[in-house]
């Protein structure tokens, strides 16, 4: 599937800033099943490209001098090959145990441990898709119900959330059974689902007789990730995989506008 992607982010401020620094994880990952055919990043200021500890392609954006807005536009085309039951070819350079480390967003609680015990049923033969379906049933998709600071436990108790919350809860449940799992940010051809085209899902480490490695699962849709998913970044949680994060000096109050469009070119 060839996906045409355009992602526009606009920060506006009620007072001038004199310094902005942002870390951008807005370039598709180098994975064997996805090939970036063309990709452009358009921002003010200076950008420095680097690769982070998780192997994500990043840019450090710095803007100096008075400014009252920060526009960030990325666009391009990515060719994505279907995965067999979500199985990724790359095992990565890091030990999967790196992705068992707890964070604030995926912290263990009694509620999460009980939920995991009911639906994942142990490390030896975990029911991964059953867990995804249970999470969709327990946490209904509702845009705006949570914030990027919401934890997995908060989403579980609230009973509603978005793809980020589904991913965090899935990771937390895997960790409760000592199963490595990591957060994935990216884009999806959402089709007629009505879900946002900026998306989040998970990779889970499995050790089976026929396969050892990462399996990519779209928890929100209770399906394996595949040719409609473009991967931007993997990390422990949203905080370490966020498409845009940083700090500023000055600016007063901030407002944010985001527009994402993903078009499957092969279906035109």
Tab-separated table of N, CA, C and O in Angstrom, residues 125-226:
chain	number	residue	atom	x	y	z
A	125	UNK	N	1.415	-18.604	27.115
A	125	UNK	CA	0.537	-18.609	25.925
A	125	UNK	C	-0.437	-17.439	26.026
A	125	UNK	O	-1.655	-17.631	26.186
A	126	UNK	N	0.068	-16.210	25.952
A	126	UNK	CA	-0.790	-15.041	26.134
A	126	UNK	C	-1.781	-14.871	24.990
A	126	UNK	O	-1.454	-15.106	23.822
A	127	UNK	N	-2.991	-14.487	25.343
A	127	UNK	CA	-4.033	-14.223	24.343
A	127	UNK	C	-3.975	-12.734	23.994
A	127	UNK	O	-4.739	-11.925	24.521
A	128	UNK	N	-3.081	-12.372	23.100
A	128	UNK	CA	-2.829	-10.966	22.802
A	128	UNK	C	-4.026	-10.294	22.142
A	128	UNK	O	-4.410	-9.184	22.501
A	129	UNK	N	-4.629	-10.963	21.180
A	129	UNK	CA	-5.772	-10.358	20.509
A	129	UNK	C	-6.988	-10.335	21.436
A	129	UNK	O	-7.801	-9.404	21.378
A	130	UNK	N	-7.106	-11.319	22.302
A	130	UNK	CA	-8.179	-11.305	23.287
A	130	UNK	C	-8.034	-10.128	24.232
A	130	UNK	O	-9.022	-9.498	24.629
A	131	UNK	N	-6.786	-9.799	24.589
A	131	UNK	CA	-6.543	-8.640	25.445
A	131	UNK	C	-6.932	-7.360	24.716
A	131	UNK	O	-7.557	-6.468	25.312
A	132	UNK	N	-6.580	-7.241	23.436
A	132	UNK	CA	-6.952	-6.051	22.656
A	132	UNK	C	-8.464	-5.884	22.607
A	132	UNK	O	-8.988	-4.775	22.786
A	133	UNK	N	-9.177	-6.974	22.389
A	133	UNK	CA	-10.643	-6.914	22.329
A	133	UNK	C	-11.227	-6.529	23.683
A	133	UNK	O	-12.195	-5.752	23.759
A	134	UNK	N	-10.640	-7.042	24.755
A	134	UNK	CA	-11.126	-6.709	26.098
A	134	UNK	C	-10.903	-5.231	26.406
A	134	UNK	O	-11.763	-4.574	27.020
A	135	UNK	N	-9.764	-4.696	25.971
A	135	UNK	CA	-9.490	-3.271	26.194
A	135	UNK	C	-10.465	-2.406	25.418
A	135	UNK	O	-10.977	-1.401	25.937
A	136	UNK	N	-10.758	-2.779	24.170
A	136	UNK	CA	-11.747	-2.017	23.388
A	136	UNK	C	-13.115	-2.042	24.058
A	136	UNK	O	-13.862	-1.058	23.992
A	137	UNK	N	-13.441	-3.158	24.709
A	137	UNK	CA	-14.717	-3.244	25.402
A	137	UNK	C	-14.747	-2.449	26.691
A	137	UNK	O	-15.781	-1.885	27.061
A	138	UNK	N	-13.601	-2.377	27.366
A	138	UNK	CA	-13.543	-1.690	28.659
A	138	UNK	C	-13.307	-0.196	28.525
A	138	UNK	O	-13.736	0.585	29.389
A	139	UNK	N	-12.613	0.222	27.456
A	139	UNK	CA	-12.277	1.629	27.243
A	139	UNK	C	-12.772	2.018	25.853
A	139	UNK	O	-12.094	1.785	24.846
A	140	UNK	N	-13.963	2.565	25.787
A	140	UNK	CA	-14.556	2.920	24.498
A	140	UNK	C	-13.824	4.108	23.879
A	140	UNK	O	-13.323	4.986	24.589
A	141	UNK	N	-13.760	4.119	22.549
A	141	UNK	CA	-13.057	5.192	21.852
A	141	UNK	C	-13.891	6.469	21.910
A	141	UNK	O	-15.029	6.496	21.447
A	142	UNK	N	-13.329	7.502	22.501
A	142	UNK	CA	-14.018	8.792	22.613
A	142	UNK	C	-12.984	9.902	22.537
A	142	UNK	O	-12.216	10.118	23.473
A	143	UNK	N	-12.975	10.599	21.427
A	143	UNK	CA	-12.014	11.678	21.243
A	143	UNK	C	-12.217	12.765	22.283
A	143	UNK	O	-13.346	13.177	22.566
A	144	UNK	N	-11.138	13.202	22.889
A	144	UNK	CA	-11.203	14.268	23.877
A	144	UNK	C	-11.482	13.805	25.291
A	144	UNK	O	-11.489	14.619	26.222
A	145	UNK	N	-11.700	12.511	25.487
A	145	UNK	CA	-12.022	12.005	26.829
A	145	UNK	C	-10.828	12.074	27.765
A	145	UNK	O	-10.987	12.203	28.982
A	146	UNK	N	-9.628	11.963	27.200
A	146	UNK	CA	-8.411	11.971	27.995
A	146	UNK	C	-7.419	12.969	27.404
A	146	UNK	O	-7.657	13.543	26.341
A	147	UNK	N	-6.304	13.141	28.087
A	147	UNK	CA	-5.237	14.026	27.608
A	147	UNK	C	-3.954	13.219	27.456
A	147	UNK	O	-3.889	12.050	27.869
A	148	UNK	N	-2.924	13.824	26.872
A	148	UNK	CA	-1.667	13.103	26.671
A	148	UNK	C	-0.998	12.772	28.000
A	148	UNK	O	-0.099	11.932	28.048
A	149	UNK	N	-1.433	13.410	29.070
A	149	UNK	CA	-0.879	13.131	30.397
A	149	UNK	C	-1.648	12.033	31.135
A	149	UNK	O	-1.244	11.631	32.232
A	150	UNK	N	-2.741	11.525	30.562
A	150	UNK	CA	-3.558	10.507	31.230
A	150	UNK	C	-2.819	9.176	31.287
A	150	UNK	O	-2.152	8.774	30.329
A	151	UNK	N	-2.963	8.481	32.396
A	151	UNK	CA	-2.292	7.195	32.581
A	151	UNK	C	-3.197	6.047	32.139
A	151	UNK	O	-4.411	6.217	31.945
A	152	UNK	N	-2.597	4.876	32.004
A	152	UNK	CA	-3.366	3.680	31.658
A	152	UNK	C	-4.437	3.396	32.703
A	152	UNK	O	-5.581	3.054	32.374
A	153	UNK	N	-4.086	3.547	33.976
A	153	UNK	CA	-5.044	3.283	35.049
A	153	UNK	C	-6.207	4.274	35.014
A	153	UNK	O	-7.365	3.885	35.222
A	154	UNK	N	-5.927	5.534	34.712
A	154	UNK	CA	-6.990	6.543	34.631
A	154	UNK	C	-7.952	6.224	33.502
A	154	UNK	O	-9.174	6.351	33.664
A	155	UNK	N	-7.435	5.797	32.357
A	155	UNK	CA	-8.305	5.448	31.239
A	155	UNK	C	-9.162	4.234	31.570
A	155	UNK	O	-10.343	4.176	31.209
A	156	UNK	N	-8.574	3.254	32.255
A	156	UNK	CA	-9.328	2.053	32.626
A	156	UNK	C	-10.481	2.409	33.553
A	156	UNK	O	-11.603	1.915	33.384
A	157	UNK	N	-10.253	3.268	34.529
A	157	UNK	CA	-11.310	3.657	35.460
A	157	UNK	C	-12.335	4.568	34.796
A	157	UNK	O	-13.531	4.481	35.097
A	158	UNK	N	-11.890	5.417	33.861
A	158	UNK	CA	-12.820	6.303	33.166
A	158	UNK	C	-13.705	5.532	32.199
A	158	UNK	O	-14.886	5.863	32.012
A	159	UNK	N	-13.166	4.504	31.573
A	159	UNK	CA	-13.938	3.694	30.636
A	159	UNK	C	-14.015	4.273	29.242
A	159	UNK	O	-14.799	3.793	28.422
A	160	UNK	N	-13.211	5.285	28.962
A	160	UNK	CA	-13.171	5.866	27.623
A	160	UNK	C	-11.796	6.480	27.395
A	160	UNK	O	-11.081	6.803	28.348
A	161	UNK	N	-11.447	6.625	26.130
A	161	UNK	CA	-10.146	7.164	25.793
A	161	UNK	C	-9.913	7.082	24.301
A	161	UNK	O	-10.848	6.903	23.517
A	162	UNK	N	-8.649	7.210	23.908
A	162	UNK	CA	-8.284	7.175	22.493
A	162	UNK	C	-7.186	6.129	22.298
A	162	UNK	O	-6.867	5.367	23.219
A	163	UNK	N	-6.629	6.086	21.099
A	163	UNK	CA	-5.662	5.044	20.763
A	163	UNK	C	-4.464	5.052	21.711
A	163	UNK	O	-3.932	3.988	22.063
A	164	UNK	N	-4.040	6.230	22.127
A	164	UNK	CA	-2.925	6.327	23.067
A	164	UNK	C	-3.233	5.581	24.359
A	164	UNK	O	-2.382	4.861	24.901
A	165	UNK	N	-4.456	5.739	24.863
A	165	UNK	CA	-4.851	5.069	26.109
A	165	UNK	C	-4.937	3.562	25.920
A	165	UNK	O	-4.538	2.790	26.802
A	166	UNK	N	-5.484	3.133	24.775
A	166	UNK	CA	-5.545	1.699	24.483
A	166	UNK	C	-4.142	1.097	24.470
A	166	UNK	O	-3.909	0.014	25.028
A	167	UNK	N	-3.193	1.806	23.826
A	167	UNK	CA	-1.817	1.314	23.753
A	167	UNK	C	-1.187	1.247	25.142
A	167	UNK	O	-0.547	0.254	25.505
A	168	UNK	N	-1.361	2.296	25.932
A	168	UNK	CA	-0.779	2.315	27.276
A	168	UNK	C	-1.338	1.189	28.145
A	168	UNK	O	-0.590	0.536	28.878
A	169	UNK	N	-2.630	0.962	28.078
A	169	UNK	CA	-3.236	-0.081	28.899
A	169	UNK	C	-2.758	-1.459	28.457
A	169	UNK	O	-2.477	-2.331	29.297
A	170	UNK	N	-2.631	-1.665	27.164
A	170	UNK	CA	-2.143	-2.945	26.654
A	170	UNK	C	-0.714	-3.195	27.140
A	170	UNK	O	-0.388	-4.294	27.611
A	171	UNK	N	0.144	-2.183	27.050
A	171	UNK	CA	1.531	-2.315	27.495
A	171	UNK	C	1.586	-2.620	28.986
A	171	UNK	O	2.329	-3.499	29.436
A	172	UNK	N	0.795	-1.900	29.769
A	172	UNK	CA	0.782	-2.112	31.216
A	172	UNK	C	0.332	-3.532	31.562
A	172	UNK	O	0.888	-4.166	32.470
A	173	UNK	N	-0.650	-4.049	30.839
A	173	UNK	CA	-1.125	-5.412	31.081
A	173	UNK	C	-0.055	-6.438	30.720
A	173	UNK	O	0.125	-7.445	31.427
A	174	UNK	N	0.665	-6.199	29.633
A	174	UNK	CA	1.764	-7.096	29.265
A	174	UNK	C	2.853	-7.077	30.335
A	174	UNK	O	3.372	-8.129	30.732
A	175	UNK	N	3.190	-5.894	30.813
A	175	UNK	CA	4.222	-5.784	31.850
A	175	UNK	C	3.804	-6.515	33.126
A	175	UNK	O	4.666	-7.045	33.845
A	176	UNK	N	2.518	-6.533	33.400
A	176	UNK	CA	2.032	-7.243	34.592
A	176	UNK	C	2.326	-8.737	34.511
A	176	UNK	O	2.402	-9.423	35.541
A	177	UNK	N	2.503	-9.256	33.269
A	177	UNK	CA	2.829	-10.661	33.064
A	177	UNK	C	4.291	-10.843	32.634
A	177	UNK	O	4.659	-11.883	32.096
A	178	UNK	N	5.102	-9.793	32.829
A	178	UNK	CA	6.528	-9.823	32.469
A	178	UNK	C	6.757	-10.033	30.978
A	178	UNK	O	7.745	-10.653	30.556
A	179	UNK	N	5.862	-9.495	30.162
A	179	UNK	CA	5.989	-9.580	28.709
A	179	UNK	C	6.458	-8.218	28.184
A	179	UNK	O	5.807	-7.206	28.430
A	180	UNK	N	7.572	-8.160	27.455
A	180	UNK	CA	8.016	-6.883	26.885
A	180	UNK	C	6.997	-6.345	25.874
A	180	UNK	O	6.467	-7.098	25.046
A	181	UNK	N	6.734	-5.066	25.963
A	181	UNK	CA	5.820	-4.416	25.021
A	181	UNK	C	6.223	-2.958	24.913
A	181	UNK	O	6.694	-2.359	25.879
A	182	UNK	N	6.040	-2.378	23.735
A	182	UNK	CA	6.457	-1.001	23.498
A	182	UNK	C	5.397	-0.230	22.724
A	182	UNK	O	4.542	-0.804	22.047
A	183	UNK	N	5.488	1.070	22.853
A	183	UNK	CA	4.530	2.015	22.252
A	183	UNK	C	5.008	2.366	20.839
A	183	UNK	O	6.195	2.557	20.590
A	184	UNK	N	4.060	2.453	19.904
A	184	UNK	CA	4.360	2.839	18.527
A	184	UNK	C	3.504	4.042	18.156
A	184	UNK	O	2.280	4.036	18.369
A	185	UNK	N	4.132	5.076	17.620
A	185	UNK	CA	3.380	6.208	17.085
A	185	UNK	C	3.513	6.219	15.571
A	185	UNK	O	4.537	5.773	15.023
A	186	UNK	N	2.492	6.711	14.896
A	186	UNK	CA	2.552	6.745	13.447
A	186	UNK	C	1.261	7.233	12.842
A	186	UNK	O	0.508	8.009	13.447
A	187	UNK	N	1.004	6.755	11.633
A	187	UNK	CA	-0.183	7.155	10.886
A	187	UNK	C	-0.932	5.912	10.429
A	187	UNK	O	-0.367	4.829	10.318
A	188	UNK	N	-2.232	6.098	10.162
A	188	UNK	CA	-3.047	4.998	9.669
A	188	UNK	C	-4.007	5.516	8.609
A	188	UNK	O	-4.518	6.644	8.709
A	189	UNK	N	-4.214	4.709	7.579
A	189	UNK	CA	-5.332	4.956	6.667
A	189	UNK	C	-6.574	4.477	7.408
A	189	UNK	O	-6.845	3.288	7.484
A	190	UNK	N	-7.294	5.441	7.998
A	190	UNK	CA	-8.388	5.092	8.909
A	190	UNK	C	-9.649	4.635	8.192
A	190	UNK	O	-10.590	4.154	8.823
A	191	UNK	N	-9.708	4.805	6.863
A	191	UNK	CA	-10.872	4.361	6.115
A	191	UNK	C	-12.147	5.011	6.614
A	191	UNK	O	-12.229	6.227	6.753
A	192	UNK	N	-13.138	4.212	6.941
A	192	UNK	CA	-14.436	4.739	7.374
A	192	UNK	C	-14.641	4.617	8.876
A	192	UNK	O	-15.762	4.746	9.360
A	193	UNK	N	-13.558	4.378	9.650
A	193	UNK	CA	-13.720	4.155	11.085
A	193	UNK	C	-14.047	5.438	11.838
A	193	UNK	O	-14.603	5.393	12.930
A	194	UNK	N	-13.656	6.589	11.285
A	194	UNK	CA	-13.862	7.847	11.984
A	194	UNK	C	-12.783	8.149	13.002
A	194	UNK	O	-12.824	9.168	13.681
A	195	UNK	N	-11.796	7.271	13.144
A	195	UNK	CA	-10.702	7.493	14.078
A	195	UNK	C	-9.664	8.414	13.452
A	195	UNK	O	-9.555	8.519	12.239
A	196	UNK	N	-8.878	9.067	14.305
A	196	UNK	CA	-7.855	9.995	13.832
A	196	UNK	C	-6.808	9.262	13.002
A	196	UNK	O	-6.495	8.092	13.249
A	197	UNK	N	-6.261	9.958	11.995
A	197	UNK	CA	-5.261	9.349	11.124
A	197	UNK	C	-3.865	9.398	11.736
A	197	UNK	O	-2.959	8.718	11.270
A	198	UNK	N	-3.673	10.217	12.763
A	198	UNK	CA	-2.480	10.136	13.605
A	198	UNK	C	-2.784	9.083	14.658
A	198	UNK	O	-3.787	9.181	15.365
A	199	UNK	N	-1.940	8.068	14.757
A	199	UNK	CA	-2.371	6.872	15.475
A	199	UNK	C	-1.283	6.360	16.415
A	199	UNK	O	-0.125	6.772	16.341
A	200	UNK	N	-1.681	5.457	17.316
A	200	UNK	CA	-0.755	4.787	18.226
A	200	UNK	C	-1.176	3.336	18.366
A	200	UNK	O	-2.376	3.026	18.407
A	201	UNK	N	-0.181	2.446	18.434
A	201	UNK	CA	-0.459	1.035	18.650
A	201	UNK	C	0.713	0.429	19.420
A	201	UNK	O	1.445	1.170	20.076
A	202	UNK	N	0.898	-0.884	19.401
A	202	UNK	CA	1.921	-1.510	20.242
A	202	UNK	C	2.686	-2.574	19.466
A	202	UNK	O	2.198	-3.138	18.486
A	203	UNK	N	3.898	-2.852	19.936
A	203	UNK	CA	4.653	-4.047	19.558
A	203	UNK	C	4.802	-4.900	20.806
A	203	UNK	O	5.095	-4.379	21.894
A	204	UNK	N	4.623	-6.204	20.663
A	204	UNK	CA	4.751	-7.141	21.784
A	204	UNK	C	5.800	-8.192	21.434
A	204	UNK	O	5.806	-8.730	20.325
A	205	UNK	N	6.683	-8.477	22.377
A	205	UNK	CA	7.719	-9.483	22.162
A	205	UNK	C	7.162	-10.865	22.477
A	205	UNK	O	6.614	-11.094	23.563
A	206	UNK	N	7.274	-11.772	21.520
A	206	UNK	CA	6.778	-13.135	21.719
A	206	UNK	C	7.905	-14.127	21.455
A	206	UNK	O	8.813	-13.861	20.662
A	207	UNK	N	7.852	-15.244	22.125
A	207	UNK	CA	8.799	-16.337	21.910
A	207	UNK	C	7.986	-17.604	21.692
A	207	UNK	O	7.511	-18.229	22.645
A	208	UNK	N	7.823	-17.945	20.407
A	208	UNK	CA	7.022	-19.099	20.016
A	208	UNK	C	7.915	-20.101	19.304
A	208	UNK	O	9.056	-19.797	18.941
A	209	UNK	N	7.401	-21.280	19.060
A	209	UNK	CA	8.195	-22.309	18.378
A	209	UNK	C	8.540	-21.901	16.953
A	209	UNK	O	9.628	-22.214	16.454
A	210	UNK	N	7.637	-21.166	16.290
A	210	UNK	CA	7.863	-20.801	14.889
A	210	UNK	C	8.349	-19.361	14.718
A	210	UNK	O	8.744	-18.984	13.613
A	211	UNK	N	8.334	-18.575	15.786
A	211	UNK	CA	8.719	-17.171	15.640
A	211	UNK	C	9.113	-16.584	16.984
A	211	UNK	O	8.416	-16.758	17.987
A	212	UNK	N	10.233	-15.874	16.988
A	212	UNK	CA	10.652	-15.091	18.141
A	212	UNK	C	10.930	-13.675	17.664
A	212	UNK	O	11.736	-13.474	16.743
A	213	UNK	N	10.242	-12.712	18.259
A	213	UNK	CA	10.428	-11.325	17.846
A	213	UNK	C	9.233	-10.477	18.210
A	213	UNK	O	8.420	-10.837	19.071
A	214	UNK	N	9.124	-9.342	17.514
A	214	UNK	CA	8.054	-8.386	17.793
A	214	UNK	C	6.839	-8.643	16.909
A	214	UNK	O	6.970	-8.868	15.705
A	215	UNK	N	5.671	-8.582	17.523
A	215	UNK	CA	4.401	-8.623	16.797
A	215	UNK	C	3.702	-7.285	17.018
A	215	UNK	O	3.569	-6.826	18.154
A	216	UNK	N	3.270	-6.669	15.935
A	216	UNK	CA	2.670	-5.340	15.995
A	216	UNK	C	1.146	-5.451	15.989
A	216	UNK	O	0.558	-6.064	15.078
A	217	UNK	N	0.513	-4.866	17.005
A	217	UNK	CA	-0.942	-4.994	17.189
A	217	UNK	C	-1.570	-3.618	17.326
A	217	UNK	O	-1.147	-2.803	18.149
A	218	UNK	N	-2.587	-3.368	16.522
A	218	UNK	CA	-3.393	-2.152	16.623
A	218	UNK	C	-4.509	-2.435	17.621
A	218	UNK	O	-5.506	-3.077	17.298
A	219	UNK	N	-4.321	-1.980	18.838
A	219	UNK	CA	-5.259	-2.313	19.918
A	219	UNK	C	-6.623	-1.686	19.656
A	219	UNK	O	-7.664	-2.322	19.866
A	220	UNK	N	-6.647	-0.444	19.192
A	220	UNK	CA	-7.910	0.277	18.974
A	220	UNK	C	-8.830	-0.450	18.008
A	220	UNK	O	-10.051	-0.431	18.160
A	221	UNK	N	-8.240	-1.117	17.008
A	221	UNK	CA	-9.043	-1.841	16.026
A	221	UNK	C	-8.995	-3.351	16.239
A	221	UNK	O	-9.561	-4.103	15.434
A	222	UNK	N	-8.320	-3.784	17.318
A	222	UNK	CA	-8.198	-5.206	17.647
A	222	UNK	C	-7.780	-6.012	16.421
A	222	UNK	O	-8.426	-6.987	16.033
A	223	UNK	N	-6.667	-5.592	15.804
A	223	UNK	CA	-6.165	-6.289	14.622
A	223	UNK	C	-4.644	-6.149	14.577
A	223	UNK	O	-4.053	-5.316	15.273
A	224	UNK	N	-4.020	-6.986	13.767
A	224	UNK	CA	-2.587	-6.843	13.552
A	224	UNK	C	-2.325	-5.597	12.716
A	224	UNK	O	-3.077	-5.272	11.804
A	225	UNK	N	-1.243	-4.898	13.044
A	225	UNK	CA	-0.840	-3.769	12.214
A	225	UNK	C	-0.331	-4.311	10.883
A	225	UNK	O	0.204	-5.419	10.808
A	226	UNK	N	-0.496	-3.502	9.830
A	226	UNK	CA	-0.112	-3.991	8.509
A	226	UNK	C	0.132	-2.879	7.529
A	226	UNK	O	0.702	-1.839	7.861
